[in-house]
């Protein structure tokens, strides 16, 4: 049976002297379905909002008002590393094996967890980076200065680049601090978009590859956090007044696409999806399940609430962690297609100029089978002479190889078209013969 799991993190001292809850636990791993339970816990962590990142093997948490990241091994169930950085950390997110870090000085740092390589940009924000969102090709940084910068991930990770790191573009329509960012999983330049939330009581939907503002949503109070559902059909927003709002992107009156109003039209969102009781407090973090049916919210008085997105019933309290819940994130139920696994992270270093990739191959190798070329290359320092010669020869004749491939494909298509044409001709001939036969029989009968 498929299990549904999520991770939560807390920040701050215990709210009461509840002896049933361990005081030094900072991270909880929960099982939501088929039956709710706390699967495991990790100690010595105090992670503020937007300071939790998850991978299949590790949990990363930045510490409140500190320049530290705690790294926990999920398979071993313990703290693996304590990592120090040059500046205090405000937010983090994980993109593959790269941990993106936003600092209080307005800087973006990228740590390759498998090599230890650390890339740092100049302070392009004039205030702290408050939130991050990432895709395989882009990183978005939101700041207290009200701007959202869009960065190219391949350019930032380019080795031996002498160019000074600059964002591709800035999204500058907000008038107050950015409180949340969420980006759609699409990688198409026509369909991908991101949503930013701000203390100016608005959320803006952007095409972040062009810099166009597609729609502005206004709320009764300023948003604290937001999340897109996995298929980017709806935007979930928690506001300071304790209300939860749900804006459907492709509803009867769509926000985007055919049938949508002009981008300059502002949409007022006034009807909440649900409201939090005053004794619980507004949600400081939220996460939508991968099937889009469940919404989890974390609250400053320790509660984790479960909302049914389909039936729209009253929320259910899953747990009370006796401290402010600042991060909630679902674990992906899908198996990874990565060929490698990070067993141990490599601490960051700016002094090194050569790096070693420390990963474990997931493929099972049998000692009884014959060695492949890949095996021999793994056991050879660097690249052998034969591999280099073949690579150089491939660079000298790429056009001929492409031409040969394209010619063969064209011949195959032409042959297929000829066969289809002959089928049509033969069918027409058979129909013509049948028509002539019927005409002859009709004349003979007369």
CSV table of C-alpha atoms in Angstrom, one decimal:
chain,number,residue,atom,x,y,z
A,1,UNK,CA,0.0,0.0,0.0
A,2,UNK,CA,1.2,3.5,-0.9
A,3,UNK,CA,2.1,5.5,2.2
A,4,UNK,CA,1.9,9.3,2.4
A,5,UNK,CA,4.5,11.0,4.6
A,6,UNK,CA,5.5,14.5,5.5
A,7,UNK,CA,8.1,16.3,7.6
A,8,UNK,CA,7.5,19.2,10.0
A,9,UNK,CA,10.0,21.5,11.7
A,10,UNK,CA,9.5,23.8,14.8
A,11,UNK,CA,11.3,26.9,16.0
A,12,UNK,CA,11.5,28.4,19.5
A,13,UNK,CA,11.1,27.2,23.0
A,14,UNK,CA,8.3,24.9,24.2
A,15,UNK,CA,5.0,26.6,24.8
A,16,UNK,CA,4.2,24.6,27.9
A,17,UNK,CA,5.8,22.1,30.3
A,18,UNK,CA,4.3,19.1,28.5
A,19,UNK,CA,6.5,16.1,29.5
A,20,UNK,CA,4.9,13.9,26.8
A,21,UNK,CA,6.8,15.8,24.1
A,22,UNK,CA,10.6,15.8,24.1
A,23,UNK,CA,12.0,19.3,24.5
A,24,UNK,CA,15.0,18.9,22.3
A,25,UNK,CA,13.2,17.5,19.2
A,26,UNK,CA,13.1,20.0,16.3
A,27,UNK,CA,12.1,17.8,13.3
A,28,UNK,CA,9.3,15.3,13.0
A,29,UNK,CA,8.8,12.7,10.3
A,30,UNK,CA,5.1,11.8,10.1
A,31,UNK,CA,3.1,9.1,8.3
A,32,UNK,CA,-0.3,10.6,7.2
A,33,UNK,CA,-1.9,7.6,5.5
A,34,UNK,CA,-3.0,4.9,5.8
A,35,UNK,CA,-2.8,5.8,9.5
A,36,UNK,CA,-1.3,8.9,11.1
A,37,UNK,CA,1.7,8.4,13.3
A,38,UNK,CA,5.1,10.0,14.1
A,39,UNK,CA,7.6,7.9,12.3
A,40,UNK,CA,10.9,9.4,13.6
A,41,UNK,CA,12.3,12.5,15.1
A,42,UNK,CA,15.6,14.5,14.9
A,43,UNK,CA,17.0,16.6,17.7
A,44,UNK,CA,18.8,20.0,18.0
A,45,UNK,CA,17.2,22.1,15.4
A,46,UNK,CA,15.3,25.4,15.4
A,47,UNK,CA,14.3,26.2,11.9
A,48,UNK,CA,12.4,29.3,11.0
A,49,UNK,CA,9.9,29.7,8.1
A,50,UNK,CA,11.3,28.6,4.7
A,51,UNK,CA,14.3,26.9,6.3
A,52,UNK,CA,13.6,23.2,5.6
A,53,UNK,CA,14.7,21.2,2.6
A,54,UNK,CA,14.3,17.5,1.9
A,55,UNK,CA,15.9,14.9,-0.3
A,56,UNK,CA,15.5,11.1,-0.5
A,57,UNK,CA,18.5,10.7,1.8
A,58,UNK,CA,18.8,13.9,3.9
A,59,UNK,CA,17.1,16.7,5.7
A,60,UNK,CA,18.6,20.2,5.7
A,61,UNK,CA,17.5,22.9,8.2
A,62,UNK,CA,18.9,26.4,8.6
A,63,UNK,CA,19.0,27.6,12.1
A,64,UNK,CA,17.2,30.7,13.5
A,65,UNK,CA,19.4,33.9,13.2
A,66,UNK,CA,22.5,31.7,12.6
A,67,UNK,CA,24.9,31.0,9.8
A,68,UNK,CA,24.5,27.2,10.3
A,69,UNK,CA,22.8,24.4,8.4
A,70,UNK,CA,22.1,21.1,10.2
A,71,UNK,CA,22.2,18.0,8.0
A,72,UNK,CA,20.4,14.8,9.0
A,73,UNK,CA,20.7,11.4,7.4
A,74,UNK,CA,17.2,9.9,6.9
A,75,UNK,CA,18.4,6.2,6.5
A,76,UNK,CA,20.6,6.4,9.6
A,77,UNK,CA,18.3,8.5,11.6
A,78,UNK,CA,20.9,10.8,13.1
A,79,UNK,CA,22.6,14.2,12.6
A,80,UNK,CA,25.3,13.8,9.9
A,81,UNK,CA,26.9,17.2,9.8
A,82,UNK,CA,27.0,20.7,11.2
A,83,UNK,CA,27.8,23.2,8.3
A,84,UNK,CA,28.9,26.8,8.8
A,85,UNK,CA,28.5,29.5,6.2
A,86,UNK,CA,29.9,33.0,5.9
A,87,UNK,CA,26.6,34.8,6.5
A,88,UNK,CA,23.4,34.3,8.5
A,89,UNK,CA,20.9,32.3,6.6
A,90,UNK,CA,17.3,33.4,6.0
A,91,UNK,CA,15.9,30.6,3.7
A,92,UNK,CA,16.9,27.5,1.8
A,93,UNK,CA,15.6,25.2,-0.9
A,94,UNK,CA,17.0,22.1,-2.6
A,95,UNK,CA,17.3,21.7,-6.4
A,96,UNK,CA,18.5,18.2,-7.2
A,97,UNK,CA,21.8,17.9,-5.3
A,98,UNK,CA,22.3,21.7,-5.0
A,99,UNK,CA,21.2,23.5,-1.8
A,100,UNK,CA,20.3,27.1,-2.5
A,101,UNK,CA,20.7,29.5,0.4
A,102,UNK,CA,19.4,33.0,0.8
A,103,UNK,CA,21.2,35.2,3.3
A,104,UNK,CA,20.3,38.2,5.4
A,105,UNK,CA,22.8,40.3,3.4
A,106,UNK,CA,20.8,39.8,0.2
A,107,UNK,CA,23.1,37.2,-1.3
A,108,UNK,CA,22.4,33.8,-3.0
A,109,UNK,CA,24.7,30.9,-2.3
A,110,UNK,CA,24.7,27.5,-4.0
A,111,UNK,CA,26.2,24.4,-2.3
A,112,UNK,CA,26.8,21.2,-4.3
A,113,UNK,CA,26.2,18.7,-1.6
A,114,UNK,CA,28.0,15.9,-3.5
A,115,UNK,CA,31.2,17.8,-4.2
A,116,UNK,CA,31.4,20.5,-1.6
A,117,UNK,CA,31.6,23.3,-4.2
A,118,UNK,CA,30.2,26.6,-3.0
A,119,UNK,CA,29.1,29.4,-5.4
A,120,UNK,CA,28.2,32.8,-4.0
A,121,UNK,CA,26.7,35.8,-5.9
A,122,UNK,CA,27.1,39.4,-5.0
A,123,UNK,CA,24.4,41.0,-2.8
A,124,UNK,CA,22.0,41.8,-5.6
A,125,UNK,CA,19.1,42.3,-3.1
A,126,UNK,CA,19.4,45.4,-0.9
A,127,UNK,CA,17.7,43.6,2.0
A,128,UNK,CA,17.5,40.0,3.2
A,129,UNK,CA,16.5,37.1,0.8
A,130,UNK,CA,13.2,36.0,2.5
A,131,UNK,CA,12.2,33.0,0.3
A,132,UNK,CA,13.4,30.8,-2.6
A,133,UNK,CA,11.9,28.7,-5.3
A,134,UNK,CA,13.7,26.5,-7.9
A,135,UNK,CA,13.3,24.5,-11.1
A,136,UNK,CA,15.9,22.4,-12.9
A,137,UNK,CA,16.9,25.5,-14.9
A,138,UNK,CA,16.1,28.6,-12.7
A,139,UNK,CA,16.3,29.9,-9.2
A,140,UNK,CA,13.9,32.6,-7.9
A,141,UNK,CA,14.8,34.8,-5.0
A,142,UNK,CA,12.3,36.9,-3.1
A,143,UNK,CA,13.5,39.6,-0.7
A,144,UNK,CA,12.4,42.1,1.9
A,145,UNK,CA,13.2,44.8,-0.6
A,146,UNK,CA,10.0,43.8,-2.5
A,147,UNK,CA,11.8,42.4,-5.6
A,148,UNK,CA,12.0,38.9,-7.1
A,149,UNK,CA,15.1,38.1,-9.0
A,150,UNK,CA,15.2,35.3,-11.6
A,151,UNK,CA,18.6,33.5,-12.0
A,152,UNK,CA,19.9,30.9,-14.5
A,153,UNK,CA,21.0,27.8,-12.6
A,154,UNK,CA,23.4,26.6,-15.3
A,155,UNK,CA,25.1,30.0,-15.5
A,156,UNK,CA,25.6,30.1,-11.7
A,157,UNK,CA,27.1,26.6,-11.7
A,158,UNK,CA,29.3,27.1,-14.7
A,159,UNK,CA,32.9,26.1,-13.8
A,160,UNK,CA,35.7,28.6,-14.2
A,161,UNK,CA,33.3,31.4,-15.2
A,162,UNK,CA,34.9,34.8,-14.9
A,163,UNK,CA,31.7,36.7,-15.5
A,164,UNK,CA,30.1,38.4,-12.5
A,165,UNK,CA,26.9,36.7,-11.5
A,166,UNK,CA,23.8,38.7,-12.5
A,167,UNK,CA,20.1,37.8,-12.4
A,168,UNK,CA,18.4,37.3,-15.8
A,169,UNK,CA,15.6,39.7,-14.8
A,170,UNK,CA,13.8,41.3,-11.9
A,171,UNK,CA,10.1,41.1,-11.1
A,172,UNK,CA,9.4,44.5,-9.5
A,173,UNK,CA,5.6,45.1,-9.2
A,174,UNK,CA,5.3,44.5,-5.5
A,175,UNK,CA,5.5,47.5,-3.0
A,176,UNK,CA,6.4,45.6,0.2
A,177,UNK,CA,8.4,42.6,1.4
A,178,UNK,CA,8.0,39.3,-0.3
A,179,UNK,CA,6.7,36.6,2.0
A,180,UNK,CA,6.3,33.6,-0.2
A,181,UNK,CA,7.2,32.1,-3.6
A,182,UNK,CA,5.9,29.1,-5.5
A,183,UNK,CA,6.8,27.9,-9.0
A,184,UNK,CA,5.0,25.5,-11.4
A,185,UNK,CA,6.8,22.3,-12.3
A,186,UNK,CA,6.5,23.0,-16.1
A,187,UNK,CA,9.7,23.8,-18.0
A,188,UNK,CA,8.0,25.2,-21.1
A,189,UNK,CA,8.6,28.9,-21.7
A,190,UNK,CA,4.9,29.2,-22.7
A,191,UNK,CA,3.2,27.5,-19.7
A,192,UNK,CA,5.5,27.9,-16.7
A,193,UNK,CA,4.6,30.5,-14.1
A,194,UNK,CA,5.4,31.4,-10.6
A,195,UNK,CA,3.4,33.1,-7.8
A,196,UNK,CA,4.8,35.7,-5.4
A,197,UNK,CA,3.1,36.9,-2.1
A,198,UNK,CA,3.8,40.2,-0.5
A,199,UNK,CA,3.0,42.3,2.5
A,200,UNK,CA,1.2,44.7,0.2
A,201,UNK,CA,-1.8,42.3,0.5
A,202,UNK,CA,-1.3,40.9,-3.0
A,203,UNK,CA,-0.1,37.8,-4.9
A,204,UNK,CA,1.1,38.2,-8.5
A,205,UNK,CA,1.2,35.4,-11.1
A,206,UNK,CA,4.3,35.8,-13.4
A,207,UNK,CA,5.7,34.4,-16.5
A,208,UNK,CA,9.1,34.4,-15.0
A,209,UNK,CA,10.9,33.6,-18.2
A,210,UNK,CA,9.6,36.8,-19.9
A,211,UNK,CA,9.1,38.9,-16.8
A,212,UNK,CA,5.4,39.6,-17.6
A,213,UNK,CA,2.9,40.0,-14.8
A,214,UNK,CA,0.0,37.8,-15.8
A,215,UNK,CA,-2.5,38.5,-13.0
A,216,UNK,CA,-2.7,40.3,-9.6
A,217,UNK,CA,-4.7,38.9,-6.7
A,218,UNK,CA,-5.7,41.2,-3.8
A,219,UNK,CA,-6.5,39.8,-0.3
A,220,UNK,CA,-8.2,41.4,2.8
A,221,UNK,CA,-4.9,41.1,4.7
A,222,UNK,CA,-1.3,40.3,3.7
A,223,UNK,CA,-0.3,36.7,2.9
A,224,UNK,CA,2.0,34.9,5.2
A,225,UNK,CA,2.7,31.9,2.9
A,226,UNK,CA,1.4,30.2,-0.2
A,227,UNK,CA,1.7,27.0,-2.2
A,228,UNK,CA,0.7,25.8,-5.7
A,229,UNK,CA,-1.0,22.4,-5.9
A,230,UNK,CA,1.1,19.7,-7.7
A,231,UNK,CA,-0.6,20.3,-11.0
A,232,UNK,CA,-0.6,24.1,-10.7
A,233,UNK,CA,-4.4,24.3,-10.9
A,234,UNK,CA,-4.9,26.3,-7.6
A,235,UNK,CA,-3.1,28.7,-5.4
A,236,UNK,CA,-3.4,28.1,-1.6
A,237,UNK,CA,-2.7,31.2,0.5
A,238,UNK,CA,-2.7,31.8,4.3
A,239,UNK,CA,-3.2,35.4,5.4
A,240,UNK,CA,-2.5,37.3,8.6
A,241,UNK,CA,-6.2,37.4,9.5
A,242,UNK,CA,-6.3,33.6,10.0
A,243,UNK,CA,-8.2,32.9,6.8
A,244,UNK,CA,-7.2,30.4,4.1
A,245,UNK,CA,-7.9,31.3,0.5
A,246,UNK,CA,-8.0,29.1,-2.6
A,247,UNK,CA,-7.7,30.7,-6.0
A,248,UNK,CA,-8.4,28.3,-8.9
A,249,UNK,CA,-6.2,29.1,-11.9
A,250,UNK,CA,-8.5,27.5,-14.5
A,251,UNK,CA,-12.0,27.9,-13.0
A,252,UNK,CA,-15.2,29.0,-14.7
A,253,UNK,CA,-13.5,32.5,-14.9
A,254,UNK,CA,-9.9,31.5,-15.4
A,255,UNK,CA,-7.0,33.6,-14.2
A,256,UNK,CA,-4.8,32.5,-17.1
A,257,UNK,CA,-5.2,31.2,-20.6
A,258,UNK,CA,-8.1,31.4,-23.1
A,259,UNK,CA,-11.1,33.2,-21.6
A,260,UNK,CA,-9.1,35.1,-19.0
A,261,UNK,CA,-9.4,38.8,-18.6
A,262,UNK,CA,-6.6,41.2,-19.5
A,263,UNK,CA,-3.5,41.0,-17.4
A,264,UNK,CA,-4.0,44.5,-16.0
A,265,UNK,CA,-7.3,43.5,-14.4
A,266,UNK,CA,-6.9,43.0,-10.6
A,267,UNK,CA,-8.9,40.1,-9.1
A,268,UNK,CA,-10.2,40.6,-5.5
A,269,UNK,CA,-10.1,37.4,-3.5
A,270,UNK,CA,-12.6,37.9,-0.6
A,271,UNK,CA,-14.2,34.5,0.1
A,272,UNK,CA,-12.0,32.3,2.2
A,273,UNK,CA,-11.7,28.6,1.7
A,274,UNK,CA,-11.6,28.1,5.5
A,275,UNK,CA,-10.8,30.0,8.7
A,276,UNK,CA,-8.6,29.2,11.7
A,277,UNK,CA,-9.8,29.4,15.3
A,278,UNK,CA,-8.4,32.4,17.2
A,279,UNK,CA,-6.7,30.1,19.7
A,280,UNK,CA,-4.8,28.4,16.9
A,281,UNK,CA,-3.5,31.4,15.1
A,282,UNK,CA,-2.9,32.0,11.4
A,283,UNK,CA,-0.9,29.4,9.4
A,284,UNK,CA,2.8,30.2,9.1
A,285,UNK,CA,3.4,27.4,6.6
A,286,UNK,CA,1.4,25.0,4.4
A,287,UNK,CA,1.8,22.2,2.0
A,288,UNK,CA,-0.4,20.4,-0.5
A,289,UNK,CA,-0.3,16.6,-1.0
A,290,UNK,CA,0.8,15.2,-4.3
A,291,UNK,CA,-2.7,14.1,-5.2
A,292,UNK,CA,-4.0,17.6,-4.5
A,293,UNK,CA,-6.6,16.3,-2.0
A,294,UNK,CA,-5.1,17.2,1.4
A,295,UNK,CA,-3.7,20.5,2.7
A,296,UNK,CA,-1.6,20.7,5.8
A,297,UNK,CA,-1.0,23.9,7.8
A,298,UNK,CA,1.4,24.6,10.6
A,299,UNK,CA,0.6,27.1,13.3
A,300,UNK,CA,2.5,29.3,15.8
A,301,UNK,CA,0.8,27.5,18.8
A,302,UNK,CA,2.0,24.1,17.8
A,303,UNK,CA,-0.9,22.6,15.9
A,304,UNK,CA,-0.7,20.8,12.5
A,305,UNK,CA,-4.1,20.9,10.9
A,306,UNK,CA,-5.4,18.7,8.0
A,307,UNK,CA,-7.8,20.2,5.5
A,308,UNK,CA,-9.9,18.1,3.0
A,309,UNK,CA,-9.5,20.0,-0.3
A,310,UNK,CA,-12.3,18.0,-2.0
A,311,UNK,CA,-15.1,17.9,0.6
A,312,UNK,CA,-14.2,21.3,2.1
A,313,UNK,CA,-14.9,20.1,5.7
A,314,UNK,CA,-13.7,21.5,8.9
A,315,UNK,CA,-10.0,20.9,9.6
A,316,UNK,CA,-8.7,18.1,11.8
A,317,UNK,CA,-5.9,18.6,14.3
A,318,UNK,CA,-3.3,16.0,13.5
A,319,UNK,CA,-0.8,16.9,16.2
A,320,UNK,CA,0.3,19.5,18.7
A,321,UNK,CA,4.1,19.8,18.8
A,322,UNK,CA,4.2,22.3,21.7
A,323,UNK,CA,6.2,24.8,19.8
A,324,UNK,CA,5.7,27.1,16.8
A,325,UNK,CA,5.4,25.0,13.6
A,326,UNK,CA,7.3,26.8,10.9
A,327,UNK,CA,7.8,24.3,8.1
A,328,UNK,CA,5.6,21.5,6.7
A,329,UNK,CA,6.5,19.6,3.5
A,330,UNK,CA,5.3,16.4,1.9
A,331,UNK,CA,7.7,13.7,0.8
A,332,UNK,CA,7.5,12.7,-2.8
A,333,UNK,CA,5.8,9.3,-3.2
A,334,UNK,CA,7.4,8.7,-6.6
A,335,UNK,CA,10.6,6.7,-7.0
A,336,UNK,CA,13.6,8.7,-8.1
A,337,UNK,CA,15.0,8.3,-11.6
A,338,UNK,CA,18.4,9.5,-10.5
A,339,UNK,CA,21.2,6.9,-11.2
A,340,UNK,CA,23.1,7.9,-8.0
A,341,UNK,CA,22.4,8.3,-4.3
A,342,UNK,CA,24.0,10.7,-2.0
A,343,UNK,CA,25.2,8.6,1.0
A,344,UNK,CA,27.3,11.3,2.8
A,345,UNK,CA,27.3,15.0,2.0
A,346,UNK,CA,30.6,16.9,1.3
A,347,UNK,CA,30.9,20.1,3.4
A,348,UNK,CA,31.3,23.3,1.3
A,349,UNK,CA,34.7,24.8,0.6
A,350,UNK,CA,35.6,27.9,-1.4
A,351,UNK,CA,39.4,27.2,-1.2
A,352,UNK,CA,39.4,24.1,-3.4
A,353,UNK,CA,39.6,24.3,-7.1
A,354,UNK,CA,39.2,20.6,-7.9
A,355,UNK,CA,36.3,18.6,-6.5
A,356,UNK,CA,35.5,14.9,-6.1
A,357,UNK,CA,32.0,13.6,-6.7
A,358,UNK,CA,30.9,11.5,-3.7
A,359,UNK,CA,27.9,9.4,-4.7
A,360,UNK,CA,26.8,5.8,-4.8
A,361,UNK,CA,25.5,4.2,-8.0
A,362,UNK,CA,22.1,2.6,-7.6
A,363,UNK,CA,22.6,-0.1,-10.3
A,364,UNK,CA,23.5,-3.5,-9.0
A,365,UNK,CA,26.7,-4.9,-10.4
A,366,UNK,CA,27.3,-8.7,-10.4
A,367,UNK,CA,30.9,-9.8,-9.8
A,368,UNK,CA,30.3,-12.8,-12.1
A,369,UNK,CA,29.5,-10.8,-15.3
A,370,UNK,CA,32.1,-9.5,-17.7
A,371,UNK,CA,33.4,-6.0,-17.1
A,372,UNK,CA,31.9,-3.3,-19.3
A,373,UNK,CA,33.6,-0.3,-20.8
A,374,UNK,CA,32.0,1.8,-18.0
A,375,UNK,CA,33.6,-0.5,-15.4
A,376,UNK,CA,37.0,-0.1,-17.0
A,377,UNK,CA,36.6,3.7,-17.1
A,378,UNK,CA,35.7,3.8,-13.4
A,379,UNK,CA,38.9,2.0,-12.5
A,380,UNK,CA,41.1,4.2,-14.7
A,381,UNK,CA,42.5,7.5,-13.4
A,382,UNK,CA,41.1,10.2,-15.6
A,383,UNK,CA,40.2,9.2,-19.2
A,384,UNK,CA,42.2,6.6,-21.2
A,385,UNK,CA,43.8,7.4,-24.6
A,386,UNK,CA,41.2,5.5,-26.6
A,387,UNK,CA,38.3,7.3,-25.0
A,388,UNK,CA,39.9,10.7,-25.7
A,389,UNK,CA,40.7,9.8,-29.3
A,390,UNK,CA,37.1,8.7,-30.0
A,391,UNK,CA,35.8,11.9,-28.4
A,392,UNK,CA,38.1,14.1,-30.6
A,393,UNK,CA,37.1,12.2,-33.7
A,394,UNK,CA,33.4,12.7,-32.8
A,395,UNK,CA,34.0,16.4,-32.7
A,396,UNK,CA,35.6,16.4,-36.1
A,397,UNK,CA,32.8,14.7,-37.8
A,398,UNK,CA,29.5,15.7,-36.1
A,399,UNK,CA,28.0,17.1,-39.3
A,400,UNK,CA,28.5,13.9,-41.3
A,401,UNK,CA,27.0,11.8,-38.6
A,402,UNK,CA,24.0,14.1,-38.3
A,403,UNK,CA,23.6,14.1,-42.0
A,404,UNK,CA,23.8,10.4,-42.2
A,405,UNK,CA,21.2,10.0,-39.5
A,406,UNK,CA,18.8,12.6,-41.0
A,407,UNK,CA,19.2,11.0,-44.5
A,408,UNK,CA,18.3,7.5,-43.2
A,409,UNK,CA,15.3,8.9,-41.3
A,410,UNK,CA,14.1,10.8,-44.5
A,411,UNK,CA,14.5,7.6,-46.6
A,412,UNK,CA,12.5,5.6,-44.0
A,413,UNK,CA,9.7,8.3,-44.0
A,414,UNK,CA,9.6,8.3,-47.8
A,415,UNK,CA,9.3,4.6,-47.9
A,416,UNK,CA,6.5,4.6,-45.4
A,417,UNK,CA,4.7,7.3,-47.4
A,418,UNK,CA,5.0,5.3,-50.6
A,419,UNK,CA,3.6,2.2,-49.0
A,420,UNK,CA,0.6,4.2,-47.7
A,421,UNK,CA,0.1,5.8,-51.1
A,422,UNK,CA,0.1,2.4,-52.8
A,423,UNK,CA,-2.5,1.1,-50.3
A,424,UNK,CA,-4.8,4.0,-51.3
A,425,UNK,CA,-4.3,3.4,-55.0
A,426,UNK,CA,-5.0,-0.3,-54.7
A,427,UNK,CA,-8.2,0.4,-52.7
A,428,UNK,CA,-9.4,2.9,-55.4
A,429,UNK,CA,-8.7,0.3,-58.1
A,430,UNK,CA,-10.7,-2.3,-56.3
A,431,UNK,CA,-13.6,0.1,-55.8
A,432,UNK,CA,-13.4,1.0,-59.5
A,433,UNK,CA,-13.6,-2.6,-60.5
A,434,UNK,CA,-16.6,-3.2,-58.3
A,435,UNK,CA,-18.4,-0.2,-59.8
A,436,UNK,CA,-17.7,-1.4,-63.3
A,437,UNK,CA,-19.0,-4.9,-62.5
A,438,UNK,CA,-22.2,-3.6,-61.0
A,439,UNK,CA,-22.8,-1.3,-64.0
A,440,UNK,CA,-22.3,-4.3,-66.4
A,441,UNK,CA,-24.7,-6.5,-64.3
A,442,UNK,CA,-27.3,-3.7,-64.4
A,443,UNK,CA,-27.1,-3.4,-68.2
A,444,UNK,CA,-27.3,-7.2,-68.7
A,445,UNK,CA,-30.4,-7.4,-66.5
A,446,UNK,CA,-32.1,-4.8,-68.6
